Short mmCIF file of C-alpha atoms and ligand atoms in Angstrom, two decimals:
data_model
loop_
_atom_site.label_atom_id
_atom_site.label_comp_id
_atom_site.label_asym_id
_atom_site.label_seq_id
_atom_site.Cartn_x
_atom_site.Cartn_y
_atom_site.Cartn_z
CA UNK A 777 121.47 35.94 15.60
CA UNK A 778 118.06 34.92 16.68
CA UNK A 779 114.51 35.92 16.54
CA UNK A 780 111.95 34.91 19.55
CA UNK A 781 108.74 35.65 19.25
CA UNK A 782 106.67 36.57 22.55
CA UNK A 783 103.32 37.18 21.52
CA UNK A 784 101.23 37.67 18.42
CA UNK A 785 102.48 34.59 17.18
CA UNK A 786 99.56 32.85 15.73
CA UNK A 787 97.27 35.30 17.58
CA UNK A 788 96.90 39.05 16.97
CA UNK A 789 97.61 40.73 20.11
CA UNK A 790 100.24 41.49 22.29
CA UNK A 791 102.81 42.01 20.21
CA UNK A 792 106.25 41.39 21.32
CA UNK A 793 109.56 39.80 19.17
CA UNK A 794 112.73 39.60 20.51
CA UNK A 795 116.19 40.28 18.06
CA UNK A 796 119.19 38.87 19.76
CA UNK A 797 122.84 39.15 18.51
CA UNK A 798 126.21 37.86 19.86
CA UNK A 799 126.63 41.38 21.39
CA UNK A 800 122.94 43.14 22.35
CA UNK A 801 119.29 42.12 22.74
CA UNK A 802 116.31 44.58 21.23
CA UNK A 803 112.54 44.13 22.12
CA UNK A 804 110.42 45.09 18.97
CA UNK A 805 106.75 46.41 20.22
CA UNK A 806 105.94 45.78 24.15
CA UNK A 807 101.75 45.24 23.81
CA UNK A 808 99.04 44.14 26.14
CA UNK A 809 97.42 40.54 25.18
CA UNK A 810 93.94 41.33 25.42
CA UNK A 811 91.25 37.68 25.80
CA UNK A 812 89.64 36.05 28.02
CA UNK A 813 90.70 38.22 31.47
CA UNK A 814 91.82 35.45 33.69
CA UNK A 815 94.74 34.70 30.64
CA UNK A 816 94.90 38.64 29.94
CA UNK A 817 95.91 38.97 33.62
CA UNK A 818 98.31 36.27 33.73
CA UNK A 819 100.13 37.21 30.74
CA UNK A 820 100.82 40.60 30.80
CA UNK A 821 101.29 41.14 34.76
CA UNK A 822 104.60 38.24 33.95
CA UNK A 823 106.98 39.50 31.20
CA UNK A 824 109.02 37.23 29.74
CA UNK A 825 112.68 37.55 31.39
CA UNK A 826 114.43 38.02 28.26
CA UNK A 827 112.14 41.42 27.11
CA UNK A 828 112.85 42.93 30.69
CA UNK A 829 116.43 42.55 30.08
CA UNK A 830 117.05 43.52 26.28
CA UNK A 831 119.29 46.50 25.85
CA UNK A 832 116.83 48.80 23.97
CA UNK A 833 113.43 48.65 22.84
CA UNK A 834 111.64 49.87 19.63
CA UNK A 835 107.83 50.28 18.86
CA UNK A 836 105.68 50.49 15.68
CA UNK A 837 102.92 52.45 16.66
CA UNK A 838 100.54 53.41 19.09
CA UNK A 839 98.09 50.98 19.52
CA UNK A 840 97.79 49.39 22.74
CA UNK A 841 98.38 45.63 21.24
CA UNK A 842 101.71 47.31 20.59
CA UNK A 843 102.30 49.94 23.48
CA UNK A 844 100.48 48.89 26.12
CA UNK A 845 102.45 46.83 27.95
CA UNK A 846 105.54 49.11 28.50
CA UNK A 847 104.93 50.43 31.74
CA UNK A 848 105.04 47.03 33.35
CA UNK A 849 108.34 46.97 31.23
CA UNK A 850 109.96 49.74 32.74
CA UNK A 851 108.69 49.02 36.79
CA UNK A 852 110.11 45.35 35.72
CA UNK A 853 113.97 47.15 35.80
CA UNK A 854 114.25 47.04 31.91
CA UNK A 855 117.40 49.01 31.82
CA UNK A 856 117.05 50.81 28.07
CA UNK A 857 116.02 53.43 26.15
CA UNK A 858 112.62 52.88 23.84
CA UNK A 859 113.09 54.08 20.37
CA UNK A 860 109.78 55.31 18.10
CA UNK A 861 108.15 58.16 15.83
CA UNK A 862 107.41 61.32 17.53
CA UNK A 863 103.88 60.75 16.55
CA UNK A 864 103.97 57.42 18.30
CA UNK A 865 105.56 58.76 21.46
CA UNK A 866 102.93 61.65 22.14
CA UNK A 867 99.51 59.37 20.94
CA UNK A 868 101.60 57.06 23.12
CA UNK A 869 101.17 59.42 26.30
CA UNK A 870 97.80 59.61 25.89
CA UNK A 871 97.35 55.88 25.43
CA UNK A 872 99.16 54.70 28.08
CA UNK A 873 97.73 56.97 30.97
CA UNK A 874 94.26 56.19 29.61
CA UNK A 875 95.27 52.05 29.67
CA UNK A 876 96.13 53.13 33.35
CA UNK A 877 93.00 54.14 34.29
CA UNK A 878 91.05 51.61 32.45
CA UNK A 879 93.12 48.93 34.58
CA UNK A 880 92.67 50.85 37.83
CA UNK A 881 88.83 51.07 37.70
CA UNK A 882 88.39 47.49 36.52
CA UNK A 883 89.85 46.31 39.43
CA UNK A 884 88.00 48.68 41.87
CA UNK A 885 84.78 47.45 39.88
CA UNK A 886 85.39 43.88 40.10
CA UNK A 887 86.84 44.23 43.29
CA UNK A 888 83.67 45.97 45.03
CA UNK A 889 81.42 43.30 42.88
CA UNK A 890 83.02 40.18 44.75
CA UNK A 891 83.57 42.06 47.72
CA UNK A 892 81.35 39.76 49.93
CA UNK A 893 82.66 36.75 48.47
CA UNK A 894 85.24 35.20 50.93
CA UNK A 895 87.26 33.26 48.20
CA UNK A 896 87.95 36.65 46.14
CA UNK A 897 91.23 37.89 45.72
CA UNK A 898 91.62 41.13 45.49
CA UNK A 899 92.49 42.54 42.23
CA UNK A 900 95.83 44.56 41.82
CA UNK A 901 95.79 46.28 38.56
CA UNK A 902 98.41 46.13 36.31
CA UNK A 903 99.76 49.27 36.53
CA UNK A 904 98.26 52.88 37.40
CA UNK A 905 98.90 56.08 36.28
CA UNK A 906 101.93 56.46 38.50
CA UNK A 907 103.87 54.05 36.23
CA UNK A 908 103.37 55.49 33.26
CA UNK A 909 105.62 58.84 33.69
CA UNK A 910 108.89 56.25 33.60
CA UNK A 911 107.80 54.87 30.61
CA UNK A 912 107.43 57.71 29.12
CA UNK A 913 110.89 59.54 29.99
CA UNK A 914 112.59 56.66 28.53
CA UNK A 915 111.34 56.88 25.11
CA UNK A 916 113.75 58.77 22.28
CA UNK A 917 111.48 60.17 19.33
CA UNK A 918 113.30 59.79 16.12
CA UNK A 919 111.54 60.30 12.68
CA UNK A 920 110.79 58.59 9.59
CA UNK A 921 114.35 57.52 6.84
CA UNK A 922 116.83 58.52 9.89
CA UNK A 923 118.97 55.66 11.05
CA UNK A 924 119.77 55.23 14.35
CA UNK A 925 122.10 53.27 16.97
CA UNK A 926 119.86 51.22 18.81
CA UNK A 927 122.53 48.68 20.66
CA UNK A 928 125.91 47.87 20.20
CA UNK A 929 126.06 46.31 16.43
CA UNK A 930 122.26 47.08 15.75
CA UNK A 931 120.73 50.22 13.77
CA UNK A 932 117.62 50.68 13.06
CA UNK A 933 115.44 53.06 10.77
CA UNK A 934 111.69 53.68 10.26
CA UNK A 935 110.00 53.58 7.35
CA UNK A 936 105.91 54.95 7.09
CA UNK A 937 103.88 51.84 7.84
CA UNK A 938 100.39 53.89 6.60
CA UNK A 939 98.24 51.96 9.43
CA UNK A 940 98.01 54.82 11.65
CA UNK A 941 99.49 58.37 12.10
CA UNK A 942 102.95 57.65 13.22
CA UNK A 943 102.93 54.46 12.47
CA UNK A 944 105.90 52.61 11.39
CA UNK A 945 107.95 49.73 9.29
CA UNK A 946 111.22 48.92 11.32
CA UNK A 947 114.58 48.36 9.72
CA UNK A 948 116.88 46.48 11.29
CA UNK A 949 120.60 46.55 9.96
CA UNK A 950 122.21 44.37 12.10
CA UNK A 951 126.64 43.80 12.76
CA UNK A 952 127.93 40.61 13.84
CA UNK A 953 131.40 39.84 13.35
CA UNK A 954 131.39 42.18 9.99
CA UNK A 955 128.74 40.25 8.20
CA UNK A 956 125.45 42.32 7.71
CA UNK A 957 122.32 40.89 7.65
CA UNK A 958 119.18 43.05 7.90
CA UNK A 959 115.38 42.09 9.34
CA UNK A 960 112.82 43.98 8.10
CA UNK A 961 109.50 44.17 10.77
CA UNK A 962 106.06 45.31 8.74
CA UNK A 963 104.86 46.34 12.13
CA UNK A 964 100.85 46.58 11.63
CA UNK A 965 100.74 47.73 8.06
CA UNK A 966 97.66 49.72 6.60
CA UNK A 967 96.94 50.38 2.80
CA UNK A 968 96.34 52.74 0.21
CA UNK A 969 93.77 55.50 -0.07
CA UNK A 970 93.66 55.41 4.03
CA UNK A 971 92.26 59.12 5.00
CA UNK A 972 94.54 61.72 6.34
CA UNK A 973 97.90 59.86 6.66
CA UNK A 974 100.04 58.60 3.85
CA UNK A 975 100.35 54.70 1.60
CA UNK A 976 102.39 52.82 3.04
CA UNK A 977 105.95 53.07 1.56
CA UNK A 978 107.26 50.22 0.12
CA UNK A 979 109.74 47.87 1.96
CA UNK A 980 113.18 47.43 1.31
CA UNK A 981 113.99 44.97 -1.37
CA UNK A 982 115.81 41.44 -0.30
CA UNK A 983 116.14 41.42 3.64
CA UNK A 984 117.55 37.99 5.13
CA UNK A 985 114.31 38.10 6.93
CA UNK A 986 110.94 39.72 6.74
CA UNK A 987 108.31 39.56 9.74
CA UNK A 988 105.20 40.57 8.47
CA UNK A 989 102.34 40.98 10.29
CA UNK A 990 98.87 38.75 8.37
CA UNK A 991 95.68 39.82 10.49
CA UNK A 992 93.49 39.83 7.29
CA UNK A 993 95.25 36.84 5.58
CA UNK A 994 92.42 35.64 4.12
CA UNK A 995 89.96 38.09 3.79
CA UNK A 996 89.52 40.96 0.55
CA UNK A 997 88.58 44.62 1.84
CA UNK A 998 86.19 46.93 -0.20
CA UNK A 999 88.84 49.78 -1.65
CA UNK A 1000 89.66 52.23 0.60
CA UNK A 1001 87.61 54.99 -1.85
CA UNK A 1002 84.15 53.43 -0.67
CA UNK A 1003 84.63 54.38 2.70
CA UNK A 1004 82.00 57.05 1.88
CA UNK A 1005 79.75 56.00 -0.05
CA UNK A 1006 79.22 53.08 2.28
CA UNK A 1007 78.96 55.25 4.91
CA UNK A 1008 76.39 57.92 3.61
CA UNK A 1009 74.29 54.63 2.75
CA UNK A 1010 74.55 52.98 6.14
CA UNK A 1011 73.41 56.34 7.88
CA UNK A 1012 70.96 56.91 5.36
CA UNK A 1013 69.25 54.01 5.61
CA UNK A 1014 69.35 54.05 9.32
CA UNK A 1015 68.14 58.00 9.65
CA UNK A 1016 64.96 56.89 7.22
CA UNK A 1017 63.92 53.50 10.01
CA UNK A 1018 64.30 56.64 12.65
CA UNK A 1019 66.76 54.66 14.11
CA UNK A 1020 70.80 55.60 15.19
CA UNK A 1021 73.83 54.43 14.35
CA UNK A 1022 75.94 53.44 16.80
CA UNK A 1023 79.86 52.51 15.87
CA UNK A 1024 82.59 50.77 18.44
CA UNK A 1025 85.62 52.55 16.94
CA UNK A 1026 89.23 52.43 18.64
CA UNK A 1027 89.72 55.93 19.66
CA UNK A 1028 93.14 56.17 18.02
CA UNK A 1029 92.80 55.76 14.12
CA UNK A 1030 89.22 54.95 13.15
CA UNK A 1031 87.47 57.97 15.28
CA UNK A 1032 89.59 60.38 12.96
CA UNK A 1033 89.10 58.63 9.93
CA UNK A 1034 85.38 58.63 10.30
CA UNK A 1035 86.01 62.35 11.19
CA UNK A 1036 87.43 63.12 7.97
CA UNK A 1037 84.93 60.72 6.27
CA UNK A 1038 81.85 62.68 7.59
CA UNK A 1039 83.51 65.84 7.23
CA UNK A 1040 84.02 64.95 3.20
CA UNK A 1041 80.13 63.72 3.34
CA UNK A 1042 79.17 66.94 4.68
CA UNK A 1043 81.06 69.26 2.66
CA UNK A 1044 79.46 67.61 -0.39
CA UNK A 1045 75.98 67.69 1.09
CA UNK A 1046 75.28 64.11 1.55
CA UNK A 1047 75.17 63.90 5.39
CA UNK A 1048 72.37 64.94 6.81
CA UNK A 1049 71.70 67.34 9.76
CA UNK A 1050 71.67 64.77 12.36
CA UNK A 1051 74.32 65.23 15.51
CA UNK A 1052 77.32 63.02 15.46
CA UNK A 1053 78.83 62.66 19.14
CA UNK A 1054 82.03 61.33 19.65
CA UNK A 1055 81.46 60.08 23.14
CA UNK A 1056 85.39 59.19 24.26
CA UNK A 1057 87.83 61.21 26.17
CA UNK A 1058 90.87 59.18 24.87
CA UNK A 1059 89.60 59.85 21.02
CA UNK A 1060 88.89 63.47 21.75
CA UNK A 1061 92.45 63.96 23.14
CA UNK A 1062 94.41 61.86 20.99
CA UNK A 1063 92.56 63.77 17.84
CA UNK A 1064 94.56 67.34 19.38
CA UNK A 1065 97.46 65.15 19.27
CA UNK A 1066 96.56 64.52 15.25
CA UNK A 1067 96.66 68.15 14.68
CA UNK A 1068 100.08 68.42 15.99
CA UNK A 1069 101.97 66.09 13.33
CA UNK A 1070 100.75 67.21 10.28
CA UNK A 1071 104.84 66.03 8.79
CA UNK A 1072 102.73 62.54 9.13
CA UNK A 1073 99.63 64.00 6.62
CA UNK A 1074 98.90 62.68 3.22
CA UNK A 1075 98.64 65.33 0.55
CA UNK A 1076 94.83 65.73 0.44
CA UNK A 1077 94.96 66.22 4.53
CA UNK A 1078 97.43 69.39 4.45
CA UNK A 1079 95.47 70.81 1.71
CA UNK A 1080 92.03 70.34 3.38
CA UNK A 1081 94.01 71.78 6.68
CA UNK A 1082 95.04 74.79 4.72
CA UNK A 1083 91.14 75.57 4.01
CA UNK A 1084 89.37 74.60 7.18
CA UNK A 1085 89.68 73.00 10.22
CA UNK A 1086 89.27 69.21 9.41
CA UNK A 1087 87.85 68.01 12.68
CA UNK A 1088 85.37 70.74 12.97
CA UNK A 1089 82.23 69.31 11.86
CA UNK A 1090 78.64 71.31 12.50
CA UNK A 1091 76.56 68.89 14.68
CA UNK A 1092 79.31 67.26 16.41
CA UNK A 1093 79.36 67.22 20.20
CA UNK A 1094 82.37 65.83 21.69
CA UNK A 1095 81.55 64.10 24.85
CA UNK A 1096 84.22 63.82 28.02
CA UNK A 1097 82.16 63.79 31.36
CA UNK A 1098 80.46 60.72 31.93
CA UNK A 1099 77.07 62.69 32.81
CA UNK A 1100 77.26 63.67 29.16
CA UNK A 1101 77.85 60.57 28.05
CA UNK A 1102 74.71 59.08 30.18
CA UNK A 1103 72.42 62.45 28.72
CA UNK A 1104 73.13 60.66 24.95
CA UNK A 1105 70.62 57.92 25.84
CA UNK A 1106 68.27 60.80 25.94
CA UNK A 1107 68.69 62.16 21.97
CA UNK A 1108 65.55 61.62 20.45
CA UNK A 1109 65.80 60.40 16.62
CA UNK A 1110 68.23 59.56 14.23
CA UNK A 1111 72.13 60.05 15.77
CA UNK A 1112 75.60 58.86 15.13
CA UNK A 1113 77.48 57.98 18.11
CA UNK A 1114 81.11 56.66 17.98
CA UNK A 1115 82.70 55.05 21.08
CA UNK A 1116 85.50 52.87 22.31
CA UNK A 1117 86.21 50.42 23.06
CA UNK A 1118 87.27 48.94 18.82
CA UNK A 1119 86.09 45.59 19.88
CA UNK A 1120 82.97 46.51 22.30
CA UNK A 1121 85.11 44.57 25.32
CA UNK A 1122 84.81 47.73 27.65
CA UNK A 1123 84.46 51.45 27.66
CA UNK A 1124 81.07 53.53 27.06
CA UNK A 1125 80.20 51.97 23.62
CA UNK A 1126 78.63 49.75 25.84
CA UNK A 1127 76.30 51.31 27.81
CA UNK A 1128 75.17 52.33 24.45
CA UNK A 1129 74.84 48.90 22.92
CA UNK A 1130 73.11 47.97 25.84
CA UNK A 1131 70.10 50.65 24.77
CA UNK A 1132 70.21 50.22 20.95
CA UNK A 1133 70.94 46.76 19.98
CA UNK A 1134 66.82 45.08 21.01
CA UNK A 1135 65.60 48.08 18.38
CA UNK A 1136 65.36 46.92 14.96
CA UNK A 1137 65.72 50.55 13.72
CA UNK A 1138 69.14 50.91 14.92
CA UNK A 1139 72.52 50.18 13.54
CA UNK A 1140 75.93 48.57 14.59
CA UNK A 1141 78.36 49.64 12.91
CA UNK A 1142 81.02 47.44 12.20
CA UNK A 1143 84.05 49.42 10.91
CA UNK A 1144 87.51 47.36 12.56
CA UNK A 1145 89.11 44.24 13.59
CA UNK A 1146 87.03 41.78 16.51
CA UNK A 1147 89.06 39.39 17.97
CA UNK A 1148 87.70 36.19 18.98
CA UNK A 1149 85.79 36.17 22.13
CA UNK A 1150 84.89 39.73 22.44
CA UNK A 1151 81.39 41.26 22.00
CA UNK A 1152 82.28 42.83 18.92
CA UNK A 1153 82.93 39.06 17.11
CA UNK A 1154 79.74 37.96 18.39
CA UNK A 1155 77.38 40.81 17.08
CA UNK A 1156 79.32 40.88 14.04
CA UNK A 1157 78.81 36.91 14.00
CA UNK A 1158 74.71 38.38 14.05
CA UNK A 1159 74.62 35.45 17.19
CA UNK A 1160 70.99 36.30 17.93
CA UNK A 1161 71.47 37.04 21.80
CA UNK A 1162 74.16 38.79 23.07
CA UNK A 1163 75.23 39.26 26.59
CA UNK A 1164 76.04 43.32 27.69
CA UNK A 1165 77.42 43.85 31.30
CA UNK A 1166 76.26 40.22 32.15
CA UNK A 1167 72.59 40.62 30.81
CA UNK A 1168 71.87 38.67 27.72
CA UNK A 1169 70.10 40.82 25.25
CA UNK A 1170 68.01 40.47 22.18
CA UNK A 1171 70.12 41.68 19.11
CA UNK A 1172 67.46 43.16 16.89
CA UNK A 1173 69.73 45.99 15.28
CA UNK A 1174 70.76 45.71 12.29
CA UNK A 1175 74.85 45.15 11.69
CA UNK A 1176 76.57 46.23 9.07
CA UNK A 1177 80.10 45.48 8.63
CA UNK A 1178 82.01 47.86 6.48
CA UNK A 1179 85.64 46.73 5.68
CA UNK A 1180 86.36 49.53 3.45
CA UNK A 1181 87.67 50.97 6.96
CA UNK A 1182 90.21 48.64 7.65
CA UNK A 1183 93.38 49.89 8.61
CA UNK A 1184 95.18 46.54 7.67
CA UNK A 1185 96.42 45.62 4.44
CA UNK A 1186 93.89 43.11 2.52
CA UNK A 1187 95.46 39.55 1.87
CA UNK A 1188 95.96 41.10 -1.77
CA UNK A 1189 98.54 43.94 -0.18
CA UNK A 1190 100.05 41.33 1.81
CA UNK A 1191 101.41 39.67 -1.05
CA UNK A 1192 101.99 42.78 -2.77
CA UNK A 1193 104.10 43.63 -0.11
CA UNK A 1194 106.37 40.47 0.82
CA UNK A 1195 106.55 40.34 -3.91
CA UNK A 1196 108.12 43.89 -3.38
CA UNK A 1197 110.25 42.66 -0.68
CA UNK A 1198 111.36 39.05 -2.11
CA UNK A 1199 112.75 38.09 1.66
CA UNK A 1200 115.07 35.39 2.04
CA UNK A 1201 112.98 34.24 5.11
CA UNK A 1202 108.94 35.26 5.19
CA UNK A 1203 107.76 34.85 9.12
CA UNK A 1204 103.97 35.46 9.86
CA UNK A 1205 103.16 37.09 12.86
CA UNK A 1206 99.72 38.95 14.37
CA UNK A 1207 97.27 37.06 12.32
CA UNK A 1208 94.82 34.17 13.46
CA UNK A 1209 95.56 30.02 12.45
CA UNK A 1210 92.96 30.44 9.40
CA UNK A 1211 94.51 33.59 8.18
CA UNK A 1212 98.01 32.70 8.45
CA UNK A 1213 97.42 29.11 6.59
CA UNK A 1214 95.53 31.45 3.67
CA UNK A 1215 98.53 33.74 3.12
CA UNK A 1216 101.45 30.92 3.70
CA UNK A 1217 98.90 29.31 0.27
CA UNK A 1218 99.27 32.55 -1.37
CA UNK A 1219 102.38 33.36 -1.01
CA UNK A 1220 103.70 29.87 -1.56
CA UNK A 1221 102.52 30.58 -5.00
CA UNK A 1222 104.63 33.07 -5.43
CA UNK A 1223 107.80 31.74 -4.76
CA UNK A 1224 107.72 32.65 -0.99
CA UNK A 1225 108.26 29.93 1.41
CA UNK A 1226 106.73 31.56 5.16
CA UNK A 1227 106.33 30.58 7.87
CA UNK A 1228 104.24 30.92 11.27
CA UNK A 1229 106.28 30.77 14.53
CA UNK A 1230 104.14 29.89 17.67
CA UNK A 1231 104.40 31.93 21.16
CA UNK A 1232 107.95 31.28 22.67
CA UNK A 1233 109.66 29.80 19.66
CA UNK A 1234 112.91 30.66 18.49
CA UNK A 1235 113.89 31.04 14.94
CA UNK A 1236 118.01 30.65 14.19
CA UNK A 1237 119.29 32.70 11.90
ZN1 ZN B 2454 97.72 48.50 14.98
#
């Protein structure tokens, strides 16, 4: 058998690994690669042949690094079924159609921009919301510790990867010729003391090979527990300059968490009465889809749910139309506002950064992930202009970077996790060159040989 790795391989989007046996082919994870948009295009409008033609297909989670890239799948005449959590299926729906229209009115925007320009091509997008439907009847919702068939000789079951509600570990038991061998995939996986969903469970113990994911390689996060306390400062300390808070959050994941953060902060009396708008239809519709898998809760969640309703919260206005959205930049005084996109690259947190980031009173909030060359890296870099829908600003807020939010394991769980799992094989994916060559250090000290596979390469097994 063989493993090829598509994409995340020494970069940490668009994930996509390849499991191929004498007798089947399975796709783990079918996301978009999101840079610099010329590469972005290229890339994900051209799937590798061998992912359109696997026999099945299995994702992780939800996230669009993971997900996104499935309707181009499907339209490509990808013949299979595609196998995940029923958490992950529905926050899956509402991903996907929203991807859709992102793509559809980037291309109308850039498309009306150049419109004059006789050397413009016009832009297709990559898919609309017309394509997403036949994604979506393909996929088969199966839950956590239930194996299942996947292909012929290849079974698969999920384990609770704690990175996101539905998010999962993969499995793999895999039949060639009577000899087993099993692949365990770490998908994206989160860390202990994450709000409303559960730890992460631990892997199975001695696979042949482990695929782990290593986006924080080298970096230690705050504990989970300080999420608050770091909070109520941040907003504290903003609310007392008069000035507003303003957070780029992925609206699947972080937007609840902070939900359930300020809700805690409330109920305890330590936020004060200043409105909190979560300006993002995606995040306001894939938080209804949170209140439908409560099986995916931690214990503290279902208890909280018992009492009250965990995403009410008195001062929060949840914004959909954009003429709410544009009536925000009229609050006066101290505010909260959360917005997509996670890594400022698009979406309304913009047109918000664009008014708050030249007043010293204001905050950024830093609270996930920025990938190189998005806006995000460079204000959390502090660089000391920044440029917002092609205007280069003056960046005069303050920015505060709070990791206690991550949703990735610290390079500390890392190794925790591939010491629990003692693989015969350790293979980094989804993790930068300087964060992969950290872990590969660390866990070379522990008796674990890993290694890094680049985009394309295939690993014999
Ligand atoms: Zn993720």
């Amino acid at each position: 058998m063989r493993l090829t790795f598509l994409g995340a391989a020494r970069e940490v989007t668009g994930s996509m690994l390849l499991v191929t046996t004498e007798r089947a082919s399975v796709l783990v994870d079918c996301g978009l690669f999101q840079g610099r948009r010329a590469e972005s295009r290229r890339r994900n409008a051209h799937l590798p042949h061998p992912a359109v033609t696997a026999d099945a297909a299995i994702v992780t989670h939800a996230h669009i690094d993971h997900t996104g890239n499935l309707p181009v799948l499907v339209r490509s005449a990808f013949p299979g079924d595609i196998y995940l959590t029923p958490a992950t299926r529905d926050l899956a729906a509402c991903m996907l159609r929203d991807a859709a229209r992102l793509q559809e009115a980037d291309a109308e925007y850039l498309n009306r921009k150049y419109a004059d320009d006789p050397e413009w091509e016009p832009i297709v997008p990559l898919y609309t919301e017309e394509d997403v439907p036949p994604a979506l009847e393909r996929m088969v919702a199966v839950p956590y510790h239930r194996r299942f068939t996947v292909a012929d000789g290849v079974s698969a079951t999920f384990l609770d990867a704690g990175h996101i509600l539905g998010s999962a570990q993969l499995v793999l038991d895999i039949d060639e010729r009577g000899r087993q061998r099993r692949v365990v995939v770490s998908g994206d996986l989160g860390r202990a003391g994450l709000p409303i969903i559960r730890d992460p469970e631990p892997p199975p113990r001695h696979p042949d090979v482990l695929v782990m994911e290593s986006t924080y390689g080298d970096r230690t996060h705050a504990p989970a527990e300080r999420m608050a306390d770091d909070l109520a400062r941040v907003i504290d300390e903003t609310r007392a300059r008069g000035g507003k808070v303003v957070v780029p959050a992925f609206a699947l994941g972080r937007t609840q968490e902070l939900l359930v953060v300020l809700h805690r902060l409330r109920r305890d009396r330590r936020l004060p009465a200043i409105p909190v708008f979560i300006d993002s239809p995606l995040a306001i519709d894939v938080t209804s889809v949170f209140r439908m898998h409560p099986e995916c809760f931690d214990a503290e969640t279902r208890r909280l749910l018992d009492e009250d309703d965990l995403f009410a919260l008195e001062g929060l206005h949840l914004t959909r139309t954009r003429d709410e959205s544009v009536a925000i930049n009229d609050v006066v005084g101290p505010a909260i506002i959360i917005a997509a996109s996670g890594m400022a690259e698009g979406g309304r947190v913009l047109h918000h950064l664009r008014n708050l980031v030249e007043d010293p009173r204001n905050t950024v909030l830093v609270v996930g992930f920025m990938a190189q060359h998005t806006l995000g890296r460079r204000l959390v870099e502090r660089r000391p202009r920044v440029k917002i829908w092609g205007v280069e600003r003056d960046l005069r807020a303050q920015v505060v970077t709070l990791n206690a939010f991550s949703a990735h394991a610290d390079a500390d769980g890392l190794v925790a996790y591939a010491s629990a799992c003692r693989p015969g094989r350790a293979l980094l994916v989804h993790g930068e060159d300087a964060a992969q060559a950290a872990l590969r250090t660390r866990l070379a000290a522990t008796g674990i040989d890993a290694y890094a596979p680049e985009r394309g390469e295939t690993i014999e097994l």
